[in-house]
mmCIF file of C-alpha atoms in Angstrom:
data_model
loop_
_atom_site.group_PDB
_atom_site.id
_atom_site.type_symbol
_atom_site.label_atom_id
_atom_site.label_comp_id
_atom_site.label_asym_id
_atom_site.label_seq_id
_atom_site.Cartn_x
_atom_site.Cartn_y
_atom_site.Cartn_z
ATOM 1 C CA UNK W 28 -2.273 7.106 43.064
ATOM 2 C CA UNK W 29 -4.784 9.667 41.325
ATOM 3 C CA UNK W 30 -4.210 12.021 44.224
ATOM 4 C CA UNK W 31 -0.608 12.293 43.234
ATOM 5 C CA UNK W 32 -1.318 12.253 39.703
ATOM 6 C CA UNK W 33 -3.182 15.290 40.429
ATOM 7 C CA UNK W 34 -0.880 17.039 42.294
ATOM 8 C CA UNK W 35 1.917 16.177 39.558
ATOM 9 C CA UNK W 36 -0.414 17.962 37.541
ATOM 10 C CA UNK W 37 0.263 21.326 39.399
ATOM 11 C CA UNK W 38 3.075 23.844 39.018
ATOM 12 C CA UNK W 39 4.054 26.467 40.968
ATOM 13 C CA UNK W 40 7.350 28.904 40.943
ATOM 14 C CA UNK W 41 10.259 28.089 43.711
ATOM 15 C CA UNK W 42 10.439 31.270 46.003
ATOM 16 C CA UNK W 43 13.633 32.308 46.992
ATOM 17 C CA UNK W 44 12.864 31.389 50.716
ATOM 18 C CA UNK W 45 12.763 27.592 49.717
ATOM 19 C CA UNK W 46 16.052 27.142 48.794
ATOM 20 C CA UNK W 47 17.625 24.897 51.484
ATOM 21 C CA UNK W 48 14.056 22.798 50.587
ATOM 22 C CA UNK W 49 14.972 23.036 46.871
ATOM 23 C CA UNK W 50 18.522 22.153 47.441
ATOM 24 C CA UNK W 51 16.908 18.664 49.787
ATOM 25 C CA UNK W 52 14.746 17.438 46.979
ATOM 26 C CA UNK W 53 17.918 17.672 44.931
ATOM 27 C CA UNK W 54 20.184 15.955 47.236
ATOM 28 C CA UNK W 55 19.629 12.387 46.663
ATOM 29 C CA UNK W 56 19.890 12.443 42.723
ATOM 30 C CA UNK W 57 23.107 14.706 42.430
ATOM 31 C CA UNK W 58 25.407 11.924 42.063
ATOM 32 C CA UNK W 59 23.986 10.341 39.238
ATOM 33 C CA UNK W 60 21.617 12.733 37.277
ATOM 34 C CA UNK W 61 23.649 15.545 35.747
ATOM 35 C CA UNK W 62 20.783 17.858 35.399
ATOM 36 C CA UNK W 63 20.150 17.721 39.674
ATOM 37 C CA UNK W 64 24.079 17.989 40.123
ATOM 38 C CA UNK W 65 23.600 21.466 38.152
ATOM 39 C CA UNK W 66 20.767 22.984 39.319
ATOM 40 C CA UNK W 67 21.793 21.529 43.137
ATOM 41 C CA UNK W 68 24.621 23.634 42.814
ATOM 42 C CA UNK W 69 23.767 26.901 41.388
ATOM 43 C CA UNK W 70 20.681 27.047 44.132
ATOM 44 C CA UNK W 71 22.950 26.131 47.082
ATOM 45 C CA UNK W 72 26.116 28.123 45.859
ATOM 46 C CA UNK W 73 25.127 31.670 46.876
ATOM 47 C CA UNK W 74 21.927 30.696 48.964
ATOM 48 C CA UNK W 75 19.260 31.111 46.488
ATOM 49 C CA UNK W 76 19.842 34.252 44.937
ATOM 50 C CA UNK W 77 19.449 32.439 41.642
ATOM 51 C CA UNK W 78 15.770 32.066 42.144
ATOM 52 C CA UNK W 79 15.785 35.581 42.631
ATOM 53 C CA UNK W 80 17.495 36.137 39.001
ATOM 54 C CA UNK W 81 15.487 33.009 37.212
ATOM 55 C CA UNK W 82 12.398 31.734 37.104
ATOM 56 C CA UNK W 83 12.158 27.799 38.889
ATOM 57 C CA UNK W 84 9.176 25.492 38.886
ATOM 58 C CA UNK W 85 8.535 22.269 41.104
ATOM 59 C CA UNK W 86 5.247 20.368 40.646
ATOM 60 C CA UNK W 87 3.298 20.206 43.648
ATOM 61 C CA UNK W 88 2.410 22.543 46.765
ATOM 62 C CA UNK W 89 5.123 20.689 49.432
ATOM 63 C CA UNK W 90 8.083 19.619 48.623
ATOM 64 C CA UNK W 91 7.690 15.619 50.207
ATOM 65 C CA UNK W 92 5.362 15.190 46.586
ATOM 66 C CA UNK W 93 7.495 17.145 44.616
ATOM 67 C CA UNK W 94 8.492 14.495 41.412
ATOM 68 C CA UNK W 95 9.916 17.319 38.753
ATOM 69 C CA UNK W 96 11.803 20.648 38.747
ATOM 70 C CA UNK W 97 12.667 22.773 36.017
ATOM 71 C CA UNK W 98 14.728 26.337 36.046
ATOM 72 C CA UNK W 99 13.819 29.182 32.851
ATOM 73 C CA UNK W 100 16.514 31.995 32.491
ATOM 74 C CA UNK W 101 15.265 34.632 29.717
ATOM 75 C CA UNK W 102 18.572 36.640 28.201
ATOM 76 C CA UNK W 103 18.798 38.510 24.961
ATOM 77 C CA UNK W 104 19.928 35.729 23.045
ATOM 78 C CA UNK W 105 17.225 32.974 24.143
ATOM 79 C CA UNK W 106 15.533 31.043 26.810
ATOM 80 C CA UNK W 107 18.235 28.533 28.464
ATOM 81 C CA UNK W 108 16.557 25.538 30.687
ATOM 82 C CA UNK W 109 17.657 22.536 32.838
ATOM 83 C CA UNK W 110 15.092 19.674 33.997
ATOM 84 C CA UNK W 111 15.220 17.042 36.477
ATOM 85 C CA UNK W 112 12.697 14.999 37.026
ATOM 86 C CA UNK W 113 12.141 11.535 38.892
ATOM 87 C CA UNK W 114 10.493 9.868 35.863
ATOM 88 C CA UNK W 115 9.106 10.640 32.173
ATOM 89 C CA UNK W 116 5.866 10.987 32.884
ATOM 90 C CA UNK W 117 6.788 13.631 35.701
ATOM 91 C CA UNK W 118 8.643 15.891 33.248
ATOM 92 C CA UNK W 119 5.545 15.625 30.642
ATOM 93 C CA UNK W 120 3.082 16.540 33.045
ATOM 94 C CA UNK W 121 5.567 19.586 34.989
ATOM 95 C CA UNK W 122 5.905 20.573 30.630
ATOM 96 C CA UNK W 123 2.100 20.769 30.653
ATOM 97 C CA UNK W 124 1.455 22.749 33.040
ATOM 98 C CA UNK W 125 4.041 25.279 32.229
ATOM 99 C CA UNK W 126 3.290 25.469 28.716
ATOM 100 C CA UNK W 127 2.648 29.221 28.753
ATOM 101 C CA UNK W 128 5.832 29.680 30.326
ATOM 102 C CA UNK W 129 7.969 28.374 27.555
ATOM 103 C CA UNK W 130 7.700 29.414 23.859
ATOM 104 C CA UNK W 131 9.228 27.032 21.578
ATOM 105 C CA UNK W 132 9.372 29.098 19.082
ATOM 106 C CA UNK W 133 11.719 31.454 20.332
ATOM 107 C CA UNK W 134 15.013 30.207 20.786
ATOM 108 C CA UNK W 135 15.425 27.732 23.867
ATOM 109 C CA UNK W 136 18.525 25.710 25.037
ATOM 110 C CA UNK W 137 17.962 22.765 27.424
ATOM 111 C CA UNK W 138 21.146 22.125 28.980
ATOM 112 C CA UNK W 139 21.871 18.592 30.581
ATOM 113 C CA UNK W 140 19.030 17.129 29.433
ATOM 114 C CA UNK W 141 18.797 13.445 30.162
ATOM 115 C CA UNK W 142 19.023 11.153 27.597
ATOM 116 C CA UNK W 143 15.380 9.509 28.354
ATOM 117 C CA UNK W 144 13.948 12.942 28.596
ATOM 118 C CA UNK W 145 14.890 14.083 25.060
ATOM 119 C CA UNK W 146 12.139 12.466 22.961
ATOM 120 C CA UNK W 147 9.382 13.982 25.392
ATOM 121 C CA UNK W 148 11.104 17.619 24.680
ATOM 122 C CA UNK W 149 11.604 17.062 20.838
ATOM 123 C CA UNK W 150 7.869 16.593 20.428
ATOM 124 C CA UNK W 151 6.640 19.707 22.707
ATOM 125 C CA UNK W 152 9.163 22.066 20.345
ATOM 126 C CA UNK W 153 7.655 19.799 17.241
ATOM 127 C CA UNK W 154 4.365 20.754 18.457
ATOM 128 C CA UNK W 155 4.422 23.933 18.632
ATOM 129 C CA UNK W 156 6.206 24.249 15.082
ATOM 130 C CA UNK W 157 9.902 24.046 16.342
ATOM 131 C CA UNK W 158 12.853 22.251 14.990
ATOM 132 C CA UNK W 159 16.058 21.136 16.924
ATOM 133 C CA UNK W 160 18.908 23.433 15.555
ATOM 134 C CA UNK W 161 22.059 22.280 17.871
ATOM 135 C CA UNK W 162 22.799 18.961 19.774
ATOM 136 C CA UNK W 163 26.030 18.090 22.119
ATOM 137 C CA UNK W 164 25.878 14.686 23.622
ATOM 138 C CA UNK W 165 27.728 14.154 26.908
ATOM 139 C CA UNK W 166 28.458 11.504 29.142
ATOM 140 C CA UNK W 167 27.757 12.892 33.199
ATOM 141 C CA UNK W 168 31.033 12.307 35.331
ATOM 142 C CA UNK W 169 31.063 12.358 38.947
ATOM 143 C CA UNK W 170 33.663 12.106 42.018
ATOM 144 C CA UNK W 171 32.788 9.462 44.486
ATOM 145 C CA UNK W 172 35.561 9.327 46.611
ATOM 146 C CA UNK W 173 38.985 11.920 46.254
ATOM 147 C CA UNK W 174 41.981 10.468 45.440
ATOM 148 C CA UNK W 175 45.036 12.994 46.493
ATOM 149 C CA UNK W 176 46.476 13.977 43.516
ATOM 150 C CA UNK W 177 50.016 13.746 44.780
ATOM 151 C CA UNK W 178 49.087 9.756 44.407
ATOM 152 C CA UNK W 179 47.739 10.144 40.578
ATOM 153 C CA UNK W 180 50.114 12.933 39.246
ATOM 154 C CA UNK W 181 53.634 13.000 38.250
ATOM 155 C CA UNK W 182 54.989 16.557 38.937
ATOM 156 C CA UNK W 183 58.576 15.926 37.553
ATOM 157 C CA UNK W 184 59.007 18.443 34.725
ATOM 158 C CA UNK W 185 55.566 20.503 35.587
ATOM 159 C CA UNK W 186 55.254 24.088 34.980
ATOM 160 C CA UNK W 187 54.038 26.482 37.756
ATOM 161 C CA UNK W 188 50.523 25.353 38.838
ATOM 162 C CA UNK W 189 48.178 28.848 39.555
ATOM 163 C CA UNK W 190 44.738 30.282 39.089
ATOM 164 C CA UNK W 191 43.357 31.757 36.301
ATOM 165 C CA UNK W 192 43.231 35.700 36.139
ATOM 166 C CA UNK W 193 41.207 37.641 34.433
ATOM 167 C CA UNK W 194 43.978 38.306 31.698
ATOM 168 C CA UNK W 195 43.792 34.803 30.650
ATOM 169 C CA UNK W 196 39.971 35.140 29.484
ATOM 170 C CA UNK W 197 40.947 36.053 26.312
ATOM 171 C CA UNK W 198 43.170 32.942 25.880
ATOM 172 C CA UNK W 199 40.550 31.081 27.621
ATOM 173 C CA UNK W 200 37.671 32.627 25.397
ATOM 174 C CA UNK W 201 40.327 32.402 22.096
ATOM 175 C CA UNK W 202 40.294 28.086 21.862
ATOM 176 C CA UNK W 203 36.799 27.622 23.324
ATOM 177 C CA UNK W 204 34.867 25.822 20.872
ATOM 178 C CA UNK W 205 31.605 27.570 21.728
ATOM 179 C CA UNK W 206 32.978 31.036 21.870
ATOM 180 C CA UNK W 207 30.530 33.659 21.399
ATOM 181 C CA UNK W 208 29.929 37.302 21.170
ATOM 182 C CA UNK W 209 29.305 37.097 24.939
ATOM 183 C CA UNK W 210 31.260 34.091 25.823
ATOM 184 C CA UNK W 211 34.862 36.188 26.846
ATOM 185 C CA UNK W 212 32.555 38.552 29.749
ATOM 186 C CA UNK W 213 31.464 35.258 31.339
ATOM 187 C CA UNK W 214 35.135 33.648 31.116
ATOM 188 C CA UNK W 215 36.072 36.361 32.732
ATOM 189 C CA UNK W 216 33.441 36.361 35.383
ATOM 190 C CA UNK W 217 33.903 32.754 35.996
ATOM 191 C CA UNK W 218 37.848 33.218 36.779
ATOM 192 C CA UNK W 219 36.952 36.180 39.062
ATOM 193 C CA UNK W 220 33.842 34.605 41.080
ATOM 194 C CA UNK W 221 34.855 30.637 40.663
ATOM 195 C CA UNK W 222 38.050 27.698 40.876
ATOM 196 C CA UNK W 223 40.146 27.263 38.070
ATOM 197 C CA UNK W 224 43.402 25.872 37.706
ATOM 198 C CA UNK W 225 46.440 26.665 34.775
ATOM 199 C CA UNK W 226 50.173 25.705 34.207
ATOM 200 C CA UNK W 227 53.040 27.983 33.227
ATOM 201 C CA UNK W 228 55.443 26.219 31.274
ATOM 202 C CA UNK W 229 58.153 26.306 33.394
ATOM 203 C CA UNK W 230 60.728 27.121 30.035
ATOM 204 C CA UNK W 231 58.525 29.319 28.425
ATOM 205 C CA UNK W 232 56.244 30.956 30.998
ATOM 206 C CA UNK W 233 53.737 30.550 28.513
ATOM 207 C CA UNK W 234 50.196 29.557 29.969
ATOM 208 C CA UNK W 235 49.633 26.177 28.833
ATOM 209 C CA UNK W 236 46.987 24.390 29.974
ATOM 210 C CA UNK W 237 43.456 25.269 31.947
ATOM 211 C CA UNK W 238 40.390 23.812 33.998
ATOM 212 C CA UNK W 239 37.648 25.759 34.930
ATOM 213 C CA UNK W 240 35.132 25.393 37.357
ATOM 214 C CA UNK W 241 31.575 26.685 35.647
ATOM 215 C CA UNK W 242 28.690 28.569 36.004
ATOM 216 C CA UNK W 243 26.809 25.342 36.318
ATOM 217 C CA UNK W 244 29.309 24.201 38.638
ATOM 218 C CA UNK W 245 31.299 21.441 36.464
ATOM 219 C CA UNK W 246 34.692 21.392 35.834
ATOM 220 C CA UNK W 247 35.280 22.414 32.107
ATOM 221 C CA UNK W 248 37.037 24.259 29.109
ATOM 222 C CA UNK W 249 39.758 21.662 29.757
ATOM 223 C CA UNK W 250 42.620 22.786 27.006
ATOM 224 C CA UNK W 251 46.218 22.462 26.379
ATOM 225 C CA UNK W 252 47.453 24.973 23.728
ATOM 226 C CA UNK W 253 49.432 22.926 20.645
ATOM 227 C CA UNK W 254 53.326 22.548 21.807
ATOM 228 C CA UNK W 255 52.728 21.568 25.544
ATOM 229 C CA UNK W 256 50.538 18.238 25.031
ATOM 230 C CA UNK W 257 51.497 14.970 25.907
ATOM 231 C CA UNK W 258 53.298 16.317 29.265
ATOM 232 C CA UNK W 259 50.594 15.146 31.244
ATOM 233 C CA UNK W 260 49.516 19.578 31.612
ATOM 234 C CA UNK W 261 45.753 18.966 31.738
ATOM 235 C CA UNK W 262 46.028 15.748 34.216
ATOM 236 C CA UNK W 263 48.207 18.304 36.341
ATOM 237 C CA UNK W 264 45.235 21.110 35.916
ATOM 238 C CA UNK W 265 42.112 18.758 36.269
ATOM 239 C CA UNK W 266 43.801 17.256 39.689
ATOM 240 C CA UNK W 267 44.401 20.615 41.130
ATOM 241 C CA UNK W 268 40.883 21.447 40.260
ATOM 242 C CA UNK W 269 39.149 18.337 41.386
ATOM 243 C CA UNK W 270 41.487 18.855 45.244
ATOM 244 C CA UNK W 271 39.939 22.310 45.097
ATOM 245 C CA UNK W 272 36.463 21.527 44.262
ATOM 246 C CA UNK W 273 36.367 18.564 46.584
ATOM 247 C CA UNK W 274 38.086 20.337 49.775
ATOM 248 C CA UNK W 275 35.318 22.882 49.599
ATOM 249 C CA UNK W 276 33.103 20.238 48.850
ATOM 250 C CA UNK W 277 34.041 18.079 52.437
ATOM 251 C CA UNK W 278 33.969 21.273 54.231
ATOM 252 C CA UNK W 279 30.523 21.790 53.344
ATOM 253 C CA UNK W 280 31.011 25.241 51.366
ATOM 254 C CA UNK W 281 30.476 23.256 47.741
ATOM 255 C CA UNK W 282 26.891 21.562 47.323
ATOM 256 C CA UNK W 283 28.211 18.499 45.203
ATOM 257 C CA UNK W 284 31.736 16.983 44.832
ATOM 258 C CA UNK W 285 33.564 17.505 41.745
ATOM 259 C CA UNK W 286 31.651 16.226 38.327
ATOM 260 C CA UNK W 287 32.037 17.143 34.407
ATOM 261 C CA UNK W 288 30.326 16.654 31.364
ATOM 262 C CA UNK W 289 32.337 15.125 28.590
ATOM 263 C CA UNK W 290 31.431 14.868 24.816
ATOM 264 C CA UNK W 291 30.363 11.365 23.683
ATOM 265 C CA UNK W 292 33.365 10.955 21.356
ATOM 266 C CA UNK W 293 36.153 12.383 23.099
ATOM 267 C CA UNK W 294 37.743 9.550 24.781
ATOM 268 C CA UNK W 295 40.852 11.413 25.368
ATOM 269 C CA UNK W 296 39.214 13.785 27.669
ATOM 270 C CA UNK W 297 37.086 10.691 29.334
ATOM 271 C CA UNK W 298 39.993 8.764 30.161
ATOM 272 C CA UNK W 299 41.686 11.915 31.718
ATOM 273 C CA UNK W 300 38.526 12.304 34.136
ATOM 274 C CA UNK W 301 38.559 8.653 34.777
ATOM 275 C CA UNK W 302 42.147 8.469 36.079
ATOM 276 C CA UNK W 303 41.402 10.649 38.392
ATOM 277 C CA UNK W 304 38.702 8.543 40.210
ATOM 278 C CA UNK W 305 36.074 9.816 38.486
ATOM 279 C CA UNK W 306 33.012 7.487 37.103
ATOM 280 C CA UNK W 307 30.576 7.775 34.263
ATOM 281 C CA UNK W 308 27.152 8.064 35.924
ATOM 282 C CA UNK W 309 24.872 8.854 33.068
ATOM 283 C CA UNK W 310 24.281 10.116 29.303
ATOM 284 C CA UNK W 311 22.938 14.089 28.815
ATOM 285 C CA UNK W 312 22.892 16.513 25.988
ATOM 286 C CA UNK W 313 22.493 20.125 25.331
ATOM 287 C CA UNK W 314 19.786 20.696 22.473
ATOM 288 C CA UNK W 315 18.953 23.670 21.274
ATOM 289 C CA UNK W 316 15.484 24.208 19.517
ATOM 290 C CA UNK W 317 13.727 27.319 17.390
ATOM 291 C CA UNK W 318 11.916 28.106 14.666
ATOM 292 C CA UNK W 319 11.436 25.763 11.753
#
C-alpha cells in the first residue's frame, strides 16, 4: 500500500532498549538468510549492548512494519555493515534514507550480503564515485536438527579434543587467510569470550586442527596444519563445535543454532559441514568498496 511505502521510506536508529523487539523481527528469517542469522545473534548474545557500541537502523516507527534493518560499525580501518531486508526494494529505500549515514567513499565492508542485494549496493558505491575493491562469495550453512556427533565421528586414533587458549591465537592468527595487523587481538578475544574447539595430536602434542565460533556468531577459521590432514581432525573439531553451539542453543542461552559461511569453491570444507547435518540455505558475499 502507499501508506507502507511511506513508512518504508523512514529510518530511524535501534535503541538499545529494543533489543528483545530487534532480536523478534529477526527471528523468523535466521534460518535461511545469513545476514539475519548474524545480526540475530550479536543483538541477542549479550542483550543489546551492541547497539550501544554500533549504530543500527530499521525502517519504520514500530516494529510490526518494520521490512529492512541494517547495522554501521565505524573503526579505524573502515565502515563494516550487514543488511537484511525482506525484499529489494526494502533495502533501496532503508539505503535512501540513510544516505548521509554511509560514505562510500571511505572504505566500507558489507559482510553477508545477499546475493540479490549486491547489484542494488554496487550502484549506491558507483554513485557516489566508488569502486568494489574485495569480493568473497559464500554459500550460508545452517543446522536444522543436531545429530550427536558420537553417531557422525570416528574417534579411533583422535588426538585430545580441548578449547582454544589464548596461546593458540598466534597459530590461529599465523594460517588465517585474512590475517591482519589487527586480526591476532580479535583471535585472541574470540578464544577468551566465545566456543572453539582444537585437537592435540595425540603422538605429537602438537595442536592440529581448530573451529572457532565468531564474532558474528558462525563457526569458522576451520584449519588443519599440513601433516595431520586426512585423519578426519577438522570433522572431529567442527562436531565438537556444532554439540557446543547447539546445546547452548536448545537451552536458550545461543540466539540461533549452529550455521557457517563457506567459500563458493571450497567443496572440501562444504562437504565437511554437510556431513554433519548441516544444509545450504542461501548464497552471500563480503564486498568491500572505496575510492575509485
Amino acid at each position: 500500500s502507499g501508506a507502507g511505502r511511506l513508512c518504508s521510506m523512514a529510518a530511524r536508529k535501534v535503541n538499545r532498549h529494543e533489543y528483545a523487539a530487534c532480536a523478534q523481527f529477526l527471528e523468523p528469517a535466521k534460518s535461511c538468510s545469513g545476514a539475519a542469522a548474524q545480526l540475530l545473534w550479536r543483538v541477542s548474545v549479550d542483550q543489546g549492548n551492541i547497539l550501544d557500541e554500533e549504530e543500527w537502523f530499521v525502517n519504520g516507527d514500530k516494529w510490526e512494519q518494520a521490512r529492512a534493518l541494517v547495522s554501521i560499525q565505524r573503526t579505524s580501518e573502515r565502515i563494516n555493515c550487514c543488511v537484511y531486508a525482506k525484499a529489494l526494494e526494502d533495502a533501496s529505500n532503508l539505503f535512501e534514507a540513510l544516505k548521509d549515514k554511509i560514505s562510500w567513499r571511505e572504505e566500507v565492508m558489507i559482510a553477508s550480503l545477499d546475493d540479490s542485494l549486491k547489484p542494488l549496493i554496487s550502484s549506491l558505491a558507483l554513485r557516489e564515485g566508488a569502486t568494489q575493491t574485495f569480493e568473497e562469495e559464500c554459500f550460508f550453512f545452517s543446522l536444522d536438527e543436531f545429530v550427536p556427533p558420537e553417531a557422525l565421528l570416528n574417534h579411533e586414533g583422535a588426538g585430545r579434543i580441548r578449547r582454544l587458549t589464548k596461546e593458540d591465537g598466534e597459530v590461529v592468527d599465523g594460517t588465517w587467510k585474512y590475517r591482519s595487523g589487527t586480526s591476532l587481538s580479535r583471535i585472541q578475544d574470540q578464544i577468551a569470550c566465545r566456543l572453539s574447539a582444537g585437537i592435540e595430536d595425540k603422538e605429537s602434542g602438537e595442536l592440529a586442527a581448530w573451529a572457532l565460533e565468531q564474532s558474528s556468531g558462525c563457526i569458522g577459521m576451520v584449519f588443519t596444519q599440513e601433516g595431520y590432514r586426512r585423519k578426519g581432525y577438522a570433522k572431529q573439531v567442527v562436531g565438537t563445535l556444532t554439540a557446543d553451539i547447539w546445546q547452548a542453543f536448545a537451552t536458550g542461552s545461543c540466539p540461533t543454532a549452529p550455521f557457517a559461511y563457506i567459500v563458493r569453491d571450497n567443496l572440501n570444507s562444504q562437504g565437511l559441514f554437510e556431513s554433519l547435518n548441516y544444509k545450504r540455505k542461501g548464497a552471500v558475499c563480503w564486498c568491500r568498496y572505496g575510492k575509485a
